[in-house]
Coordinates of C-alpha atoms in Angstrom, one line a residue:
Chain A
M1 CA 15.0 33.6 -62.4
E2 CA 12.3 31.6 -60.7
Q3 CA 10.9 33.3 -57.7
I4 CA 9.9 31.3 -54.6
I5 CA 8.6 34.1 -52.3
Q6 CA 6.7 37.2 -53.5
I7 CA 5.9 39.9 -51.1
E8 CA 3.9 43.0 -52.1
N9 CA 3.0 46.0 -49.9
L10 CA 3.2 44.0 -46.7
E11 CA 2.0 45.8 -43.6
K12 CA 1.8 44.8 -40.0
S13 CA 1.1 46.9 -36.9
Y14 CA 0.9 46.0 -33.2
G15 CA -1.4 48.7 -31.8
T16 CA 0.3 52.0 -32.6
I17 CA 3.6 50.4 -33.5
H18 CA 4.0 50.1 -37.3
A19 CA 6.4 47.1 -37.3
V20 CA 6.4 46.4 -41.0
Q21 CA 5.7 49.2 -43.4
N22 CA 4.8 48.6 -47.0
I23 CA 7.5 46.1 -47.9
S24 CA 7.8 44.6 -51.3
L25 CA 10.4 41.9 -52.0
S26 CA 10.9 38.7 -54.1
I27 CA 13.2 35.9 -53.3
N28 CA 14.7 33.7 -56.0
K29 CA 14.7 30.0 -55.8
G30 CA 18.0 28.6 -54.5
E31 CA 19.4 31.9 -53.2
M32 CA 20.7 32.7 -49.8
F33 CA 18.9 35.9 -48.8
G34 CA 19.7 38.0 -45.7
L35 CA 17.4 40.4 -43.9
V36 CA 19.6 42.7 -41.9
G37 CA 18.8 45.4 -39.4
P38 CA 18.8 46.5 -35.7
D39 CA 16.5 45.2 -33.1
G40 CA 12.9 46.3 -33.7
A41 CA 13.5 46.8 -37.4
G42 CA 10.8 44.3 -38.2
K43 CA 12.9 41.3 -39.2
T44 CA 11.3 38.7 -36.9
T45 CA 7.8 40.0 -37.7
T46 CA 8.5 39.6 -41.4
I47 CA 9.9 36.1 -41.0
R48 CA 6.9 35.0 -38.8
I49 CA 4.5 36.3 -41.4
L50 CA 6.3 34.4 -44.2
C51 CA 6.2 31.2 -42.1
G52 CA 2.4 31.6 -41.5
L53 CA 3.0 32.0 -37.7
L54 CA 1.6 35.6 -37.6
L55 CA -1.2 37.2 -39.6
K56 CA -0.5 40.2 -41.8
D57 CA -2.6 43.3 -41.8
S58 CA -2.5 43.9 -45.5
G59 CA -0.5 43.2 -48.6
D60 CA 0.0 40.0 -50.7
V61 CA 2.4 37.3 -49.7
K62 CA 3.0 34.2 -51.8
V63 CA 5.3 31.4 -50.6
V64 CA 6.1 28.5 -53.0
D65 CA 3.5 30.0 -55.3
K66 CA 0.7 29.8 -52.8
D67 CA -1.2 32.7 -51.1
I68 CA -0.3 32.7 -47.4
S69 CA -3.8 33.9 -46.4
K70 CA -5.4 30.8 -48.0
Y71 CA -2.8 28.0 -47.9
R72 CA -1.0 28.5 -44.6
K73 CA -1.0 24.8 -43.7
E74 CA 0.2 23.7 -47.2
I75 CA 2.9 26.3 -47.1
Q76 CA 4.1 25.1 -43.7
K77 CA 4.7 21.7 -45.2
S78 CA 7.2 23.1 -47.6
I79 CA 9.1 25.3 -45.3
G80 CA 11.4 24.9 -42.3
Y81 CA 11.8 27.5 -39.5
L82 CA 14.7 27.9 -37.1
S83 CA 13.8 30.4 -34.4
Q84 CA 16.3 32.4 -32.2
K85 CA 15.5 30.1 -29.3
F86 CA 16.1 26.6 -30.6
S87 CA 13.0 24.6 -29.7
L88 CA 14.7 21.4 -28.7
Y89 CA 13.7 19.1 -25.9
G90 CA 16.6 18.9 -23.5
D91 CA 15.5 15.7 -21.9
L92 CA 15.3 13.9 -25.2
T93 CA 18.3 12.5 -27.1
V94 CA 19.4 13.8 -30.5
D95 CA 17.6 10.9 -32.2
E96 CA 14.5 11.4 -30.2
N97 CA 14.4 15.1 -31.0
M98 CA 14.6 14.3 -34.7
E99 CA 11.8 11.7 -34.3
F100 CA 9.6 14.2 -32.5
F101 CA 10.0 16.7 -35.3
A102 CA 9.3 14.0 -37.9
E103 CA 6.0 13.3 -36.1
I104 CA 5.0 16.9 -35.9
H105 CA 5.5 17.2 -39.7
N106 CA 3.8 13.9 -40.3
V107 CA 6.8 12.3 -41.9
K108 CA 6.4 8.5 -41.7
D109 CA 9.6 7.2 -43.3
Y110 CA 12.0 9.6 -41.6
K111 CA 14.8 7.2 -40.6
E112 CA 16.8 7.5 -43.8
R113 CA 16.4 11.3 -43.9
R114 CA 17.4 11.4 -40.2
D115 CA 20.6 9.5 -40.8
E116 CA 21.4 11.6 -43.8
L117 CA 20.9 14.8 -41.8
L118 CA 22.9 13.6 -38.8
E119 CA 25.7 12.6 -41.2
F120 CA 25.5 16.0 -42.9
T121 CA 25.6 17.9 -39.6
R122 CA 28.3 15.6 -38.2
L123 CA 26.1 14.7 -35.2
K124 CA 26.0 11.0 -35.9
S125 CA 28.3 10.0 -33.1
F126 CA 26.2 12.0 -30.6
R127 CA 22.9 10.5 -31.5
S128 CA 22.1 9.0 -28.1
R129 CA 23.2 12.1 -26.2
L130 CA 20.6 14.2 -24.4
A131 CA 20.1 17.6 -26.2
D132 CA 20.8 19.4 -22.9
K133 CA 24.3 17.8 -22.9
L134 CA 25.3 19.2 -26.3
S135 CA 27.5 22.3 -26.7
G136 CA 25.9 25.5 -28.1
G137 CA 27.2 24.9 -31.6
M138 CA 25.9 21.3 -31.6
K139 CA 22.5 22.4 -30.3
Q140 CA 22.3 24.8 -33.2
K141 CA 23.1 22.1 -35.7
L142 CA 20.6 19.7 -34.2
A143 CA 17.9 22.4 -34.3
L144 CA 18.7 23.0 -38.0
A145 CA 18.6 19.2 -38.7
C146 CA 15.2 19.0 -37.0
S147 CA 13.8 21.8 -39.1
L148 CA 14.9 20.0 -42.3
I149 CA 13.4 16.5 -41.5
H150 CA 10.4 17.1 -43.8
K151 CA 12.6 18.2 -46.8
P152 CA 11.4 21.8 -47.0
Q153 CA 12.0 23.9 -50.1
I154 CA 12.8 27.0 -48.0
I155 CA 14.4 27.3 -44.7
F156 CA 13.9 30.4 -42.6
L157 CA 16.6 31.2 -40.0
D158 CA 16.0 33.9 -37.5
E159 CA 19.4 35.2 -36.2
P160 CA 20.8 31.6 -36.2
T161 CA 24.3 32.3 -35.0
T162 CA 23.7 34.5 -32.0
G163 CA 26.0 33.4 -29.2
V164 CA 27.7 30.7 -31.2
D165 CA 31.5 30.7 -31.3
P166 CA 33.5 31.3 -34.5
V167 CA 34.5 27.8 -35.1
S168 CA 31.0 26.4 -34.8
R169 CA 29.8 29.4 -36.9
R170 CA 32.1 28.5 -39.7
D171 CA 30.9 24.9 -39.5
F172 CA 27.3 26.1 -39.7
W173 CA 28.1 28.1 -42.9
K174 CA 29.6 25.1 -44.5
I175 CA 26.3 23.2 -43.8
L176 CA 24.3 26.0 -45.3
S177 CA 26.5 25.9 -48.4
G178 CA 25.6 22.2 -48.7
L179 CA 21.9 23.0 -48.5
L180 CA 22.3 25.6 -51.3
K181 CA 23.9 22.9 -53.4
E182 CA 20.7 20.8 -52.9
G183 CA 18.8 23.7 -54.3
M184 CA 17.3 24.9 -51.1
T185 CA 16.4 28.5 -50.6
I186 CA 17.7 30.1 -47.5
F187 CA 16.1 33.2 -45.9
M188 CA 17.9 34.4 -42.8
S189 CA 17.9 37.4 -40.6
T190 CA 20.9 38.7 -38.8
P191 CA 22.1 41.7 -36.8
Y192 CA 25.7 41.0 -38.0
L193 CA 26.7 42.8 -41.1
D194 CA 29.8 40.6 -41.7
E195 CA 27.4 37.6 -41.9
A196 CA 25.3 39.4 -44.4
E197 CA 28.3 39.5 -46.7
R198 CA 27.8 35.8 -47.1
C199 CA 24.4 36.2 -48.7
N200 CA 23.6 36.4 -52.4
R201 CA 21.4 39.3 -51.8
V202 CA 20.5 41.3 -48.7
A203 CA 17.8 43.7 -47.7
L204 CA 18.8 46.3 -45.1
M205 CA 15.8 46.9 -42.9
N206 CA 15.2 49.8 -40.5
A207 CA 12.1 51.0 -38.6
G208 CA 9.9 48.6 -40.6
K209 CA 11.2 49.7 -44.0
I210 CA 13.6 48.3 -46.5
I211 CA 16.3 50.9 -47.1
A212 CA 18.5 49.0 -49.5
L213 CA 18.1 45.7 -51.5
D214 CA 20.8 44.2 -53.7
T215 CA 23.9 42.0 -53.7
P216 CA 26.3 43.0 -50.9
Q217 CA 28.8 44.1 -53.6
K218 CA 26.3 46.4 -55.4
I219 CA 25.1 47.9 -52.1
K220 CA 28.7 48.8 -51.3
E221 CA 29.3 50.2 -54.8
H222 CA 26.2 52.4 -54.5
M223 CA 27.5 54.3 -51.5
D224 CA 28.3 57.7 -52.9
N225 CA 30.7 58.5 -50.1
F226 CA 34.2 57.4 -49.5
V227 CA 35.5 55.6 -46.5
V228 CA 39.0 56.8 -45.7
E229 CA 41.2 54.8 -43.3
I230 CA 43.7 56.9 -41.4
V231 CA 46.3 55.0 -39.5
C232 CA 47.6 57.4 -36.9
T233 CA 48.9 57.9 -33.4
P234 CA 47.5 58.7 -30.9
V235 CA 44.3 57.3 -32.4
R236 CA 42.0 58.5 -29.6
K237 CA 43.1 62.1 -30.0
A238 CA 42.5 61.9 -33.7
Y239 CA 39.0 60.4 -33.1
E240 CA 38.1 63.1 -30.6
L241 CA 39.4 65.9 -32.8
I242 CA 37.5 64.7 -35.9
K243 CA 34.3 64.0 -33.9
G244 CA 34.4 67.2 -32.0
I245 CA 35.4 69.7 -34.6
T246 CA 34.2 68.4 -38.0
E247 CA 30.7 67.2 -38.9
L248 CA 32.1 64.0 -40.4
E249 CA 31.1 60.5 -39.4
V250 CA 34.1 58.8 -37.8
Q251 CA 34.7 55.4 -36.3
M252 CA 37.7 54.4 -34.1
F253 CA 39.5 51.1 -34.3
G254 CA 42.6 49.8 -32.4
D255 CA 45.2 51.6 -34.5
R256 CA 43.2 53.7 -36.9
V257 CA 40.1 55.8 -37.6
N258 CA 37.7 55.5 -40.5
V259 CA 36.3 58.7 -41.7
I260 CA 33.4 59.0 -44.1
V261 CA 33.6 61.9 -46.6
K262 CA 31.6 63.0 -49.6
N263 CA 34.4 64.9 -51.3
Y264 CA 37.8 63.3 -50.8
E265 CA 39.9 66.1 -52.4
K266 CA 38.2 68.8 -50.4
E267 CA 37.6 67.2 -47.0
I268 CA 40.6 64.9 -46.4
P269 CA 43.1 67.8 -46.5
V270 CA 41.1 69.6 -43.9
V271 CA 41.1 66.5 -41.7
K272 CA 44.9 66.0 -42.2
K273 CA 45.6 69.6 -41.4
L274 CA 43.5 69.4 -38.2
L275 CA 45.4 66.3 -37.1
E276 CA 48.8 67.5 -37.9
K277 CA 48.2 70.9 -36.2
N278 CA 47.4 68.9 -33.1
S279 CA 50.5 66.8 -33.3
V280 CA 48.7 63.5 -34.4
E281 CA 51.1 61.6 -36.5
I282 CA 49.6 60.2 -39.7
L283 CA 51.2 56.9 -40.7
D284 CA 49.0 56.1 -43.6
N285 CA 45.7 57.1 -45.2
R286 CA 43.8 55.6 -48.1
I287 CA 40.4 55.0 -49.5
I288 CA 39.1 51.6 -48.6
T289 CA 36.1 49.6 -49.8
P290 CA 33.3 50.4 -47.4
S291 CA 32.0 47.5 -45.3
L292 CA 28.3 46.7 -45.3
E293 CA 28.4 48.1 -41.8
N294 CA 29.7 51.5 -43.1
V295 CA 26.9 51.6 -45.7
F296 CA 24.2 50.5 -43.2
M297 CA 25.2 53.1 -40.6
H298 CA 25.3 55.7 -43.3
L299 CA 21.9 54.9 -44.7
I300 CA 20.3 54.9 -41.3
K301 CA 21.8 58.3 -40.5
E302 CA 20.5 59.6 -43.8
A303 CA 17.0 58.2 -43.2
S304 CA 16.7 59.7 -39.7
Chain B
M1 CA 52.7 50.9 -17.3
N2 CA 51.0 47.5 -17.1
S3 CA 47.6 46.9 -15.6
I4 CA 47.7 43.1 -15.9
V5 CA 50.8 40.9 -15.9
V6 CA 50.1 37.2 -16.3
K7 CA 52.9 34.7 -15.8
N8 CA 52.7 31.0 -16.4
L9 CA 49.1 31.0 -15.2
T10 CA 47.8 27.4 -15.0
K11 CA 44.6 25.8 -13.8
K12 CA 44.0 22.1 -13.6
F13 CA 40.7 20.4 -12.8
G14 CA 41.8 16.9 -11.9
S15 CA 43.8 15.6 -14.8
F16 CA 42.4 18.2 -17.2
T17 CA 44.5 21.3 -17.8
A18 CA 42.0 24.1 -18.5
V19 CA 44.6 26.9 -18.6
D20 CA 48.2 25.9 -19.5
E21 CA 51.1 28.2 -18.7
V22 CA 49.5 31.3 -20.1
S23 CA 51.6 34.6 -20.0
F24 CA 50.7 38.0 -21.3
E25 CA 50.7 41.7 -20.4
V26 CA 48.0 44.4 -20.7
K27 CA 48.9 48.1 -20.6
R28 CA 47.0 50.5 -18.5
G29 CA 44.1 52.1 -20.5
E30 CA 44.3 49.5 -23.2
I31 CA 41.4 47.8 -24.8
F32 CA 42.5 44.2 -24.9
G33 CA 40.7 41.4 -26.8
F34 CA 40.6 37.9 -25.4
L35 CA 39.5 35.4 -28.0
G36 CA 39.0 31.7 -28.1
A37 CA 36.4 29.1 -29.0
N38 CA 34.0 27.7 -26.4
G39 CA 35.9 25.5 -24.0
A40 CA 39.3 27.1 -24.8
G41 CA 39.8 28.3 -21.3
K42 CA 38.7 31.9 -21.5
S43 CA 36.2 31.9 -18.7
T44 CA 38.6 30.0 -16.4
T45 CA 41.3 32.5 -17.1
I46 CA 39.0 35.5 -16.4
K47 CA 37.8 33.9 -13.2
M48 CA 41.4 33.6 -12.0
L49 CA 42.2 37.2 -13.1
C50 CA 39.1 38.4 -11.1
G51 CA 40.3 36.6 -8.0
I52 CA 37.4 34.2 -8.0
L53 CA 39.3 31.1 -8.8
E54 CA 42.7 30.1 -7.4
P55 CA 45.4 29.2 -9.9
T56 CA 47.0 25.8 -9.6
S57 CA 50.3 27.4 -10.5
G58 CA 51.7 30.6 -11.9
D59 CA 50.3 34.0 -10.9
A60 CA 49.0 37.2 -12.3
L61 CA 49.3 40.8 -11.0
V62 CA 46.0 42.6 -11.6
G63 CA 46.2 46.3 -10.7
G64 CA 49.4 45.5 -8.9
F65 CA 47.9 42.7 -6.7
S66 CA 48.6 39.0 -6.9
V67 CA 45.6 36.9 -7.7
A68 CA 47.1 34.0 -5.9
K69 CA 48.0 35.8 -2.7
E70 CA 45.6 38.8 -2.5
P71 CA 42.4 37.8 -4.3
D72 CA 40.3 40.2 -2.2
K73 CA 42.4 43.2 -3.1
V74 CA 42.1 42.2 -6.7
K75 CA 38.3 42.1 -6.4
Q76 CA 38.1 45.6 -5.0
N77 CA 40.1 47.0 -7.9
I78 CA 38.2 45.6 -10.8
G79 CA 34.8 45.7 -12.4
Y80 CA 33.0 42.8 -14.1
M81 CA 30.2 42.5 -16.5
S82 CA 29.0 39.3 -18.1
Q83 CA 26.5 38.6 -20.9
R84 CA 23.9 38.0 -18.2
F85 CA 23.6 41.6 -17.0
S86 CA 23.2 41.6 -13.2
L87 CA 20.6 44.3 -13.2
Y88 CA 17.4 44.5 -11.2
N89 CA 14.6 44.7 -13.7
D90 CA 12.0 45.9 -11.3
L91 CA 14.2 48.8 -10.2
T92 CA 14.6 52.1 -12.2
V93 CA 17.9 53.1 -13.8
E94 CA 18.8 55.3 -10.9
E95 CA 17.9 52.7 -8.3
N96 CA 20.1 50.2 -10.0
I97 CA 23.0 52.7 -9.9
D98 CA 22.2 53.5 -6.2
F99 CA 22.2 49.8 -5.5
F100 CA 25.6 49.1 -7.0
G101 CA 27.0 52.3 -5.5
G102 CA 26.0 50.9 -2.1
I103 CA 27.6 47.5 -2.8
Y104 CA 30.9 49.3 -3.5
G105 CA 30.5 51.4 -0.3
L106 CA 30.2 54.8 -2.1
E107 CA 28.7 57.6 0.0
G108 CA 27.9 61.3 0.0
N109 CA 29.5 63.6 -2.5
L110 CA 31.7 61.0 -4.0
F111 CA 28.7 58.8 -4.7
E112 CA 26.7 61.7 -6.2
E113 CA 29.7 62.6 -8.4
R114 CA 30.1 59.0 -9.6
K115 CA 26.4 58.6 -10.3
K116 CA 26.5 61.7 -12.5
W117 CA 29.6 60.3 -14.2
V118 CA 27.9 56.9 -14.9
L119 CA 24.8 58.6 -16.3
H120 CA 26.9 60.8 -18.5
I121 CA 29.4 58.3 -19.8
A122 CA 26.7 55.6 -20.5
N123 CA 24.5 58.2 -22.1
L124 CA 21.7 57.6 -19.7
E125 CA 20.9 61.2 -18.8
G126 CA 17.1 61.8 -18.8
K127 CA 16.5 58.1 -18.3
E128 CA 17.0 58.0 -14.5
K129 CA 13.3 57.2 -13.7
L130 CA 12.7 54.6 -16.3
L131 CA 12.1 51.0 -15.1
T132 CA 15.0 48.8 -16.2
S133 CA 12.6 46.1 -17.5
S134 CA 11.2 48.6 -20.0
L135 CA 14.6 49.5 -21.5
P136 CA 15.7 48.1 -24.9
G137 CA 18.7 45.7 -24.8
G138 CA 21.3 48.2 -26.0
I139 CA 20.5 50.6 -23.2
K140 CA 20.3 47.9 -20.5
Q141 CA 23.7 46.9 -21.7
R142 CA 25.2 50.4 -21.2
L143 CA 23.5 50.6 -17.8
A144 CA 25.1 47.2 -16.9
L145 CA 28.5 48.4 -17.8
G146 CA 27.9 51.8 -16.1
T147 CA 27.1 50.0 -12.8
A148 CA 30.1 47.7 -13.2
V149 CA 32.4 50.7 -13.2
I150 CA 30.8 53.0 -10.6
H151 CA 33.7 52.5 -8.3
K152 CA 36.1 53.6 -11.1
P153 CA 38.1 50.4 -11.1
Q154 CA 41.5 50.4 -12.8
I155 CA 40.4 47.4 -14.8
V156 CA 37.1 46.2 -16.1
F157 CA 36.4 42.7 -17.5
L158 CA 33.7 42.2 -20.1
D159 CA 32.7 38.7 -20.8
E160 CA 30.9 38.5 -24.1
P161 CA 29.1 41.7 -23.5
T162 CA 27.6 42.2 -26.9
S163 CA 26.1 38.8 -27.7
G164 CA 22.8 39.3 -29.6
V165 CA 23.0 43.1 -29.7
D166 CA 22.1 45.0 -32.8
P167 CA 24.7 47.0 -34.9
I168 CA 23.7 50.4 -33.7
S169 CA 23.6 49.5 -30.0
R170 CA 26.9 47.7 -30.5
R171 CA 28.5 50.8 -31.9
N172 CA 27.2 52.9 -29.0
F173 CA 28.5 50.3 -26.6
W174 CA 32.0 50.5 -28.1
D175 CA 31.8 54.3 -27.8
L176 CA 31.3 53.7 -24.1
I177 CA 34.2 51.3 -24.0
N178 CA 36.4 53.9 -25.7
S179 CA 35.4 56.5 -23.2
L180 CA 36.4 54.2 -20.3
S181 CA 39.7 53.6 -22.0
A182 CA 40.1 57.4 -22.4
E183 CA 39.8 57.7 -18.6
N184 CA 42.7 55.3 -18.3
I185 CA 40.5 52.3 -17.4
T186 CA 41.9 49.1 -18.8
V187 CA 39.2 47.0 -20.6
L188 CA 39.7 43.3 -21.1
V189 CA 36.9 42.0 -23.4
T190 CA 36.0 38.5 -24.7
T191 CA 33.9 38.2 -27.8
H192 CA 32.8 35.7 -30.4
Y193 CA 32.6 38.3 -33.0
L194 CA 35.9 38.9 -34.8
E195 CA 34.8 42.1 -36.4
E196 CA 34.6 43.5 -32.8
A197 CA 38.1 42.5 -32.0
E198 CA 39.1 45.1 -34.6
Y199 CA 38.3 47.7 -32.1
C200 CA 40.9 46.4 -29.6
N201 CA 44.4 47.7 -29.3
N202 CA 45.8 44.2 -28.7
I203 CA 44.4 40.7 -29.0
I204 CA 45.4 37.3 -27.7
L205 CA 44.0 34.0 -28.9
I206 CA 43.9 30.9 -26.8
D207 CA 43.1 27.3 -27.8
A208 CA 43.0 24.3 -25.6
G209 CA 44.2 26.3 -22.7
K210 CA 47.3 27.6 -24.5
L211 CA 48.1 31.0 -25.9
I212 CA 48.6 30.6 -29.6
A213 CA 48.7 34.2 -31.0
E214 CA 49.1 37.7 -29.8
G215 CA 49.4 41.2 -31.2
S216 CA 47.4 44.0 -32.8
S217 CA 44.8 43.1 -35.4
K218 CA 47.3 44.2 -38.1
Q219 CA 50.1 42.1 -36.6
L220 CA 47.9 39.0 -36.4
K221 CA 46.9 39.4 -40.0
T222 CA 50.4 39.7 -41.3
N223 CA 52.4 37.5 -38.9
Y224 CA 50.3 34.4 -38.6
I225 CA 49.0 33.8 -42.1
K226 CA 51.9 33.6 -44.6
V227 CA 50.0 32.0 -47.4
P228 CA 48.0 34.1 -49.9
I229 CA 44.2 34.4 -49.6
F230 CA 42.0 35.0 -52.6
E231 CA 38.5 36.2 -53.3
I232 CA 37.1 34.5 -56.4
E233 CA 34.0 35.7 -58.2
C234 CA 32.7 33.0 -60.4
S235 CA 29.7 31.1 -61.7
N236 CA 28.4 28.0 -59.7
V237 CA 30.0 29.1 -56.4
V238 CA 29.0 25.9 -54.6
E239 CA 30.5 23.6 -57.2
A240 CA 33.6 25.7 -57.4
M241 CA 34.0 25.6 -53.7
E242 CA 33.7 21.8 -53.6
L243 CA 36.2 21.5 -56.4
L244 CA 38.7 23.9 -54.7
E245 CA 38.4 22.1 -51.4
K246 CA 39.7 18.9 -53.0
Q247 CA 42.9 20.5 -54.2
D248 CA 46.1 20.0 -52.4
F249 CA 47.0 23.7 -52.5
V250 CA 43.9 24.8 -50.7
G251 CA 43.5 25.0 -47.0
E252 CA 40.1 26.5 -46.3
T253 CA 37.3 27.7 -48.4
S254 CA 34.1 29.6 -47.6
I255 CA 31.3 31.1 -49.6
F256 CA 30.5 34.8 -49.5
G257 CA 27.4 35.4 -51.7
N258 CA 28.7 35.1 -55.2
N259 CA 32.3 34.9 -54.1
I260 CA 34.5 32.3 -52.6
H261 CA 37.3 33.0 -50.1
V262 CA 40.2 30.6 -50.5
I263 CA 43.0 30.3 -48.0
T264 CA 45.8 28.5 -49.8
N265 CA 48.6 26.5 -48.2
E266 CA 52.3 26.1 -48.7
K267 CA 51.7 23.9 -51.8
F268 CA 50.2 26.9 -53.7
K269 CA 52.3 28.4 -56.5
D270 CA 50.3 31.0 -58.4
E271 CA 46.9 32.1 -59.5
S272 CA 47.1 30.1 -62.8
Q273 CA 46.5 27.0 -60.7
I274 CA 43.0 28.3 -59.9
H275 CA 42.4 29.6 -63.4
N276 CA 43.3 26.2 -65.0
L277 CA 41.3 24.2 -62.5
C278 CA 38.1 26.3 -63.1
K279 CA 38.6 26.3 -66.9
S280 CA 38.8 22.5 -67.0
S281 CA 35.6 22.3 -65.0
S282 CA 33.8 24.9 -67.1
I283 CA 33.5 27.3 -64.1
N284 CA 33.5 30.8 -65.4
V285 CA 35.9 33.0 -63.3
K286 CA 35.0 36.7 -63.4
R287 CA 37.9 37.8 -61.2
I288 CA 40.4 36.7 -58.6
N289 CA 41.6 39.2 -56.1
K290 CA 44.3 38.7 -53.4
I291 CA 42.7 39.9 -50.2
I292 CA 43.9 40.7 -46.7
P293 CA 42.7 38.0 -44.3
T294 CA 40.0 38.9 -41.9
L295 CA 40.6 38.2 -38.2
E296 CA 38.2 35.3 -38.6
D297 CA 40.4 33.8 -41.3
V298 CA 43.4 34.1 -39.0
F299 CA 41.6 32.6 -36.1
I300 CA 40.2 29.6 -38.1
H301 CA 43.6 29.1 -39.8
L302 CA 45.4 28.9 -36.4
L303 CA 42.8 26.6 -34.8
E304 CA 42.9 24.2 -37.8
K305 CA 46.7 24.2 -37.7
G306 CA 46.5 23.4 -34.0
K307 CA 44.3 20.4 -34.7
K308 CA 46.9 18.9 -37.1

C-alpha cells in the first residue's frame, strides 16, 4: 500500500515535558486514521508537527513524500487542517469565509470548487448567512469546507466533533465518507473511543507514546482478557462489592456491570459467589466483545 | 419515590412551541439521561425544572415543589452544573468550595463537614491549596460538580458536563456521579454522547419539543428499532455503502472502518438480498453479522422517522 505520511522516531519536548516520545508511524494513502488518547497524550502536538505548524526536536517526518524540515511550505499546499477551534470569521458570510480561505491558499479559480463544497456539505442555501448565525454543526461543516478549498491530499482533523450533537455528527461522518471516496487521506484525533471505531486504523496514544496501533478490530482481538457483562440487581451493590473486595477492573452501567478478567473459568465463579452471598440477583452473564474503551483503559492501566 | 414528576409541561415563545406537553417521572437516586439534538428543547425544559423559566402551561414537581408556583423553593433544593463551569480560576480549590458554601448559607460544623465530604467524594483531597486555573480539565470538572452539590440537594442537573473531556477523566467523573446517586441524590444529565447515556438508569429522548422515547438503554434498543441491523465487512466499503443506500430495503448506513452498519427497513426480507446485491456489483463480502443497535442508531432512527 502506498504511504502518504511517514514518521520515524519523532520527539518533541516543551521544557521538561516530554510531549511526544519516539513515535514511529506510517499512514496509507486514502485511509481514515485515528489518533486516540486522553488530554495531554500528545495528539495535538503530533498533528501540529505533521502540519508544519510546530517544529520537531528530532526524528524524520515525511508528508506527501517530502521532508517536513525542508519543504514545509510545499507540504502545506497539499494538506488541510481543521483545528479544535474552528477559525471562521463570524462577521463574514459563508461565501466570504470560503473566499478568504481561497485567498490564503492562493487559489485563483475557487468559485467552482466553492460551489461543489457547499453542495457537498449542504450549506448552499445558507451561503449568504453570517458564520456567527450558523448552528454548531453548520459551523463545523463550513470550517471543513474552508479547509478543503485548495483540494488537499490529506486533511488533518483535531478533535473535530467536540460539542457537536449526534445528528450533526452523523452528517459529518457522511461527508468524511464522501472524502474517502475521492481518495483523500483523513488523519484525525479524538478523545472518543466510539468515534475511533469508525477509522480504518487507530493509534492509541498515552503520555507521548503509542501503546497500540492497528485496525479497531485487531486491537480488540489482541486483548488477552475477557470482558464479562453481568446484568444484575441491585447494580450498585454488585459494583461496590467487586470493586471493594476483588482486584478486578469493574465498570458500572445503568443495569449491569462489566468485569475484566484474565481467567474466565477461575475468576467469574468467585465473582458470582461473592454477589450471590450478598443477595445480588444475577439475571444474566456473558462474555462480550470488548469495546475500544475497555482495551484502552486496560492498556493504560498496564502501562502505569 | 419520585424526585421529579413532570406533567404536560409546555413552553411557548410567541408562536413557537419549544416544549410541547412533555411528561415523565424520575425516581429518587436515579441517574436519568435527557437526550435530544440541539434545539430540541432540552435547555428550555431544564430551565423550567430549575425554576428559572416559568412554564406556559403544565407543571413539574421537583423535590416535591411546583416549578410553576414555588420556583424559589425549587431552586433551594437543587444543584446545577453546566458545561461552562462557574468556578473562580484565580481562587484555590478550597476557596472555591468556601465561596459556594457561603452562597448556600452553610456555616460552622455543618459547613466543615460538607467541605470534607465534597473533597472526598470528588477525589480532591490533597489538592485544597492548588489554584483552580492550574488544574487539568477533568479535575476542574469534578470540583465544579462538587461545589454544585455542597448543600446536598435532592436533585442535581448536569447540562452537557463532559463536553470535550478525555476518556479517563470522563470515567472518573462518572464514578463521582455514581457516588452521588449512591447517596440518594437524583442526577439528571444531558449529553451529546450516546455511549455515556449507557451509564444512565433511564433515558428520555425529545425532538422538536416532544418526548419521543423513554426507557432503559436496553428497552430503547429493543422497543424502538424493530428492523434488523447488520454489520457488513467487505471490500470497497465506500462503494458498498453508496450501493446499499440506494436500495429500498435500507434505511440508514454508516461506515465503521472496514465495516458498514446497515439499518434496514420494513421492506427488508433476509440477508440474501445483501449478498446478491454485493455479488452483482463485485463487492467481496467477508461476513455479515446481525448486531444490537447502539443508542446512537436508535436515536438517529427515531429522529429520521420523525422527519418523515
